[in-house]
CSV table of C-alpha atoms in Angstrom, one decimal:
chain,number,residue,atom,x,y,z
B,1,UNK,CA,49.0,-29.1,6.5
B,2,UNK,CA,50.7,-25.6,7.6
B,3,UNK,CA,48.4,-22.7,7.6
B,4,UNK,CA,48.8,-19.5,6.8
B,5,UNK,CA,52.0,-17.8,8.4
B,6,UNK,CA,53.4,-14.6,9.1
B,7,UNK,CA,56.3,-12.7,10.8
B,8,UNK,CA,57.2,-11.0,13.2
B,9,UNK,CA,54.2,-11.5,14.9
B,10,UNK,CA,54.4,-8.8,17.1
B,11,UNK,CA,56.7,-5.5,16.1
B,12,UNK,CA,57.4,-2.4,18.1
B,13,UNK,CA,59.3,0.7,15.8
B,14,UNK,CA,59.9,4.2,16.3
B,15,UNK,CA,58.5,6.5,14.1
B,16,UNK,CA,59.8,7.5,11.1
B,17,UNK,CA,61.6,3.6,11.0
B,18,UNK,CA,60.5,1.7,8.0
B,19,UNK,CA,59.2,-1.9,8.9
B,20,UNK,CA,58.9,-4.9,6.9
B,21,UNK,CA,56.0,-7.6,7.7
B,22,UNK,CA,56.5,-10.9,6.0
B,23,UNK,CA,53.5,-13.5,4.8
B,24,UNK,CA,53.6,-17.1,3.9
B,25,UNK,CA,51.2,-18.0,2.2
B,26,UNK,CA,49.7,-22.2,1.8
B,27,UNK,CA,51.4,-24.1,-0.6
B,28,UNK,CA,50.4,-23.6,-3.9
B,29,UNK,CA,47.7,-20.5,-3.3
B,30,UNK,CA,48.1,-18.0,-5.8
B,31,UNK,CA,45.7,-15.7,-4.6
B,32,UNK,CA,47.4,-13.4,-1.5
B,33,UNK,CA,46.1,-10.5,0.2
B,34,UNK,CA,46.7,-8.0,3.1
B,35,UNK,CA,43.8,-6.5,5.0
B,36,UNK,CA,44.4,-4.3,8.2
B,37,UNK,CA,42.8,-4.3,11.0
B,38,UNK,CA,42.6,-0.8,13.8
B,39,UNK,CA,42.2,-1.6,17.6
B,40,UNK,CA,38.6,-1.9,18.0
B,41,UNK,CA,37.6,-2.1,14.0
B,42,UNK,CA,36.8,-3.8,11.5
B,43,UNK,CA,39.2,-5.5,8.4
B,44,UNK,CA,40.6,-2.6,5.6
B,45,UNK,CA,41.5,-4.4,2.6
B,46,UNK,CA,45.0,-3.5,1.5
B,47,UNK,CA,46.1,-5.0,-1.8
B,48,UNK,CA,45.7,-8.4,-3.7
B,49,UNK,CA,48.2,-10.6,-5.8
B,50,UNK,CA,47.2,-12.8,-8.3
B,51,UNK,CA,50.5,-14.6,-8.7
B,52,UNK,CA,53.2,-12.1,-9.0
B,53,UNK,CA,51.5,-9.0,-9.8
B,54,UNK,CA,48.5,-7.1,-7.8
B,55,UNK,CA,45.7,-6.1,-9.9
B,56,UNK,CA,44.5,-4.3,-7.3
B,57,UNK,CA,45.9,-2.2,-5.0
B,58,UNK,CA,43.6,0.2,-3.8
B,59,UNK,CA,43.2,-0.3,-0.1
B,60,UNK,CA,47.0,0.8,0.3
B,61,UNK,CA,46.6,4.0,2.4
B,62,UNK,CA,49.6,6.1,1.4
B,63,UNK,CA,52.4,5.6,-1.1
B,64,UNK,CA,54.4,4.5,2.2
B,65,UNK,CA,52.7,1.5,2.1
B,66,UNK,CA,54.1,-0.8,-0.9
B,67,UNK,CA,54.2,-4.4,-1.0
B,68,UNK,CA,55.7,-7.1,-3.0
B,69,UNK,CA,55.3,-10.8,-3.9
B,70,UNK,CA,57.9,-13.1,-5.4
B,71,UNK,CA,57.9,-17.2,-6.6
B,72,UNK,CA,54.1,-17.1,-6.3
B,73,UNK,CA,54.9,-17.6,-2.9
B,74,UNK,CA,55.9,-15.0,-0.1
B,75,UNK,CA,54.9,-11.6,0.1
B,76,UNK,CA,56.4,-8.4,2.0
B,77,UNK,CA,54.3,-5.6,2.7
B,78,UNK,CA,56.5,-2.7,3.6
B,79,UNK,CA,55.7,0.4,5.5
B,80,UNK,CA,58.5,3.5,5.0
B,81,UNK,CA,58.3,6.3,7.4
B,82,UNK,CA,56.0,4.7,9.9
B,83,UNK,CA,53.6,6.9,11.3
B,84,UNK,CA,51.8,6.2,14.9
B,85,UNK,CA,48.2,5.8,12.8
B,86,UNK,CA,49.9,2.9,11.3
B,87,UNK,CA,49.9,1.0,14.7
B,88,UNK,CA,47.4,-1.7,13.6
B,89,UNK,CA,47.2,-5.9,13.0
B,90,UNK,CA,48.0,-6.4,9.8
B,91,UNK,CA,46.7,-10.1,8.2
B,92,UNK,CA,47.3,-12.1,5.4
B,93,UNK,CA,44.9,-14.6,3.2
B,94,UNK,CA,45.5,-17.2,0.7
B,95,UNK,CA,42.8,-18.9,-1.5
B,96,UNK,CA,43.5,-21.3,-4.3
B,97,UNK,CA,43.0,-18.6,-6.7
B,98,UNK,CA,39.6,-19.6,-8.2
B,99,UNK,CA,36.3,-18.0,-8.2
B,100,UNK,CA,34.3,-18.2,-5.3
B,101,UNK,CA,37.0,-20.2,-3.0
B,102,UNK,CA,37.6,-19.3,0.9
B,103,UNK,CA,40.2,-17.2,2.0
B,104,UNK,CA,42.5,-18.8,4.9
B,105,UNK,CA,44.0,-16.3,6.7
B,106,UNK,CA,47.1,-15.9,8.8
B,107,UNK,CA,47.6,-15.2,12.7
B,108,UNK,CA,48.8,-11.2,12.0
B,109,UNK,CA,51.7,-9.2,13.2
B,110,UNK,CA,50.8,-6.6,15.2
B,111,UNK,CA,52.3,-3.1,14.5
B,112,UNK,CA,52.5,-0.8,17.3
B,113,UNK,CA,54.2,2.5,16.2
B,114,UNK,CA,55.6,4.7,19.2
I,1,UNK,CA,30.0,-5.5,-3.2
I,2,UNK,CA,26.5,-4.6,-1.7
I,3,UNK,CA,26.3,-3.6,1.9
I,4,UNK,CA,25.4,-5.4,4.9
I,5,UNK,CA,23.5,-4.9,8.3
I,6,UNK,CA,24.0,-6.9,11.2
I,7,UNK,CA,23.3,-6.5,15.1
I,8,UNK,CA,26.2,-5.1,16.6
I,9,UNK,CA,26.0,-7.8,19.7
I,10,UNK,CA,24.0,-10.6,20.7
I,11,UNK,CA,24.2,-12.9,23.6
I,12,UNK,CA,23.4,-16.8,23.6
I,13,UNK,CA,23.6,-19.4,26.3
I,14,UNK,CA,25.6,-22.5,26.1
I,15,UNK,CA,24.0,-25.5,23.8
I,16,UNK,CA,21.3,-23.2,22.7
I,17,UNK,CA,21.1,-22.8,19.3
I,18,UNK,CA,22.8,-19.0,18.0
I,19,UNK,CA,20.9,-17.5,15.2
I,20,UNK,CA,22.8,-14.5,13.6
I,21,UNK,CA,20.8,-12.3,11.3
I,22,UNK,CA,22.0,-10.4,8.6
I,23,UNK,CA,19.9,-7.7,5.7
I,24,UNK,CA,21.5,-7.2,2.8
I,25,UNK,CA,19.0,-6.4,0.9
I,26,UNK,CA,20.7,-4.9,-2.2
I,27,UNK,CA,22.4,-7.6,-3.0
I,28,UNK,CA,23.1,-8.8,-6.9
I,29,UNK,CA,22.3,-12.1,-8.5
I,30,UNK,CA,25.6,-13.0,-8.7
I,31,UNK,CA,26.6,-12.4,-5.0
I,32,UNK,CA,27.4,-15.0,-2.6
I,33,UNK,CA,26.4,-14.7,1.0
I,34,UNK,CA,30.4,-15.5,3.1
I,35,UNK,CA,30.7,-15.5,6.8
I,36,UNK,CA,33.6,-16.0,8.7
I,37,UNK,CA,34.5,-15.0,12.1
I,38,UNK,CA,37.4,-13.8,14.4
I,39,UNK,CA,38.1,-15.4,17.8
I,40,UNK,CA,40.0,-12.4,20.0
I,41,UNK,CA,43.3,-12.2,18.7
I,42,UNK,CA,43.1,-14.2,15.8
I,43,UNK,CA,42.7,-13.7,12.0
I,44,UNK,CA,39.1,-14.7,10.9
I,45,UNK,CA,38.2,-18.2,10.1
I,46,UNK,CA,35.7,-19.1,7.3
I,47,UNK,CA,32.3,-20.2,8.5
I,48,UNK,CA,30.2,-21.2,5.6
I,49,UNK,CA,29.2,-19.3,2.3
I,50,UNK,CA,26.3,-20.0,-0.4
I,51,UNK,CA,24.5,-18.3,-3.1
I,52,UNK,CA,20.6,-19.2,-2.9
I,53,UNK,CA,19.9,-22.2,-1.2
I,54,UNK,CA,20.4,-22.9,2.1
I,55,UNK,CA,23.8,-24.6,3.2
I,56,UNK,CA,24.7,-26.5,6.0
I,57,UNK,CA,28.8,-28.2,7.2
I,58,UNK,CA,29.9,-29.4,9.7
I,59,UNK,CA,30.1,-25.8,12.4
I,60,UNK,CA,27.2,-23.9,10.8
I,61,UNK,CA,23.8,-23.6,9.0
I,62,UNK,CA,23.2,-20.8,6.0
I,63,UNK,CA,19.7,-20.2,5.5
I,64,UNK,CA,19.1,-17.5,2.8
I,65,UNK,CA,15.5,-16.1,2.2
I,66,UNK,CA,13.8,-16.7,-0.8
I,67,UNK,CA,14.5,-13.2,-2.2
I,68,UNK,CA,17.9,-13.0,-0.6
I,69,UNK,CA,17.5,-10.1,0.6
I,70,UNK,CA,18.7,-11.6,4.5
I,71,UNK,CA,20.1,-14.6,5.8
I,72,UNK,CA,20.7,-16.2,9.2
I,73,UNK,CA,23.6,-17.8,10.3
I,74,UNK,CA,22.6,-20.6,12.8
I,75,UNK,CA,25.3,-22.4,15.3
I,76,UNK,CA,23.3,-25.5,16.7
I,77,UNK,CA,24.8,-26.0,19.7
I,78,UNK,CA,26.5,-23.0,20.9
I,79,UNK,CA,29.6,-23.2,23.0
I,80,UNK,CA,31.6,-20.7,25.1
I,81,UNK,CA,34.5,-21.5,22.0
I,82,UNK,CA,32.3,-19.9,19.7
I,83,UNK,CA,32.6,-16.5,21.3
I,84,UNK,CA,33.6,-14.4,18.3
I,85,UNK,CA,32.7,-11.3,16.6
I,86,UNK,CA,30.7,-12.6,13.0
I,87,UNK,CA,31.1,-11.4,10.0
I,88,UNK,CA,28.2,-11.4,6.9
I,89,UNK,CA,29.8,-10.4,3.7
I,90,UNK,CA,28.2,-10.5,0.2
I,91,UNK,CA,30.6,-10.8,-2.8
I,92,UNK,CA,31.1,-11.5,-6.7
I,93,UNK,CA,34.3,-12.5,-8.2
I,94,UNK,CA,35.1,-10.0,-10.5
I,95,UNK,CA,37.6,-11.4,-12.0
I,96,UNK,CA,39.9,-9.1,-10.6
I,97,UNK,CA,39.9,-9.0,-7.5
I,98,UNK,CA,37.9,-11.2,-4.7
I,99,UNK,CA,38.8,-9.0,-1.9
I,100,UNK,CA,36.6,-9.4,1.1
I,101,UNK,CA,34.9,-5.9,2.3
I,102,UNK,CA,33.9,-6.6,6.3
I,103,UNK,CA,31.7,-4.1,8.4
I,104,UNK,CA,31.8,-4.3,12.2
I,105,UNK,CA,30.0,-7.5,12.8
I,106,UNK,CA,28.3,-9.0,15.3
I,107,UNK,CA,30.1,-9.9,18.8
I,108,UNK,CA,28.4,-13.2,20.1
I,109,UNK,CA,28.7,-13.7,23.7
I,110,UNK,CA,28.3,-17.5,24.9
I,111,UNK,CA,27.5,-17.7,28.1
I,112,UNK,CA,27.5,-20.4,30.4
């Protein structure tokens, strides 16, 4: 079955442009998360849905970052005024939504902020 | 989530057998061992996970000491596909949330 996807996979802005990264998660996962990922680093946890809403959201780094999930489905993370410290690979999971389960994660789109 | 230690990079020829430590020695009763691991360029693939015995599918063995205080992560048959950086995590579900909190790894070099 289709994985984990996510678009664009690869996005070049400007600073100061805001940029939209899209996630699809697997059918019928209602868990969703974003994690980020520096050149070089290690995975930043960003924020988690459960469903529609995100009981957490503390790994968002700035109030530029902002993110959205609709239909239990896709989710938009958003970055307003893009800054070059945002150049990073940003990746989205899914899991079933139960305790203990595996998170599948997508490909990533990287961000590279000039 | 409690805190892991891991080499930061370990070699391994081909068809030998890859054993990946990890100390995590503050770890809670109710915290499950994870690893996954992230082949350049791509998002990190789950690997295996268990709580207090020792697990084994079909790409890896999980064998957690008595007081779980380590594990080892062992790939039987290494190949040069399983060059990766590894990740150990250790993790409840709070309810909340079950974000996954990863440190730098291990980067495991197959060689030929």
């Amino acid at each position: 079955g289709a994985g984990v996807s996510q678009s664009p996979s690869n996005k070049v802005t400007e600073k100061g442009k805001d940029v939209e990264l899209r996630c699809d998660p697997i059918s019928g996962h209602t868990a969703l998360y974003w994690y980020r990922q520096r050149l070089g680093q290690g995975l930043e946890f960003l924020i988690y849905f459960q469903g529609n809403s995100a009981p957490d959201k503390s790994g968002l780094p700035s109030d530029r970052f902002s993110a959205e999930r609709t239909g239990e489905s896709v989710s938009t993370l958003t970055i307003q005024r893009t800054q070059q410290e945002d150049s990073a690979v940003y990746l989205c999971a899914s899991s079933p939504g139960l305790d203990q389960e595996t998170q599948y994660f997508g490909p990533g789109t990287r961000l590279l902020v000039l | 989530d409690a805190k892991t230690t891991q080499p930061t990079s370990m070699d391994c020829a081909e068809g030998r057998a890859a054993n990946l430590p990890c100390n995590h020695s503050t770890i809670s009763g109710n915290e499950y061992v994870y690893w996954y691991r992230q082949i350049h360029s791509q998002g990190p693939q789950y690997i295996i996970h268990g709580l207090k015995n020792n697990e084994t599918n079909e790409m890896a063995s999980l064998i957690i000491t008595e007081d779980r205080k380590s594990s080892t992560l062992i790939l039987p048959h290494a190949t040069l596909r399983d060059t990766a950086v590894y990740y150990c995590i250790v993790r409840v579900y709070s309810g909340n949330t079950g974000k996954l909190i990863f440190g730098q790894g291990t980067t495991l070099q197959v060689k030929p």
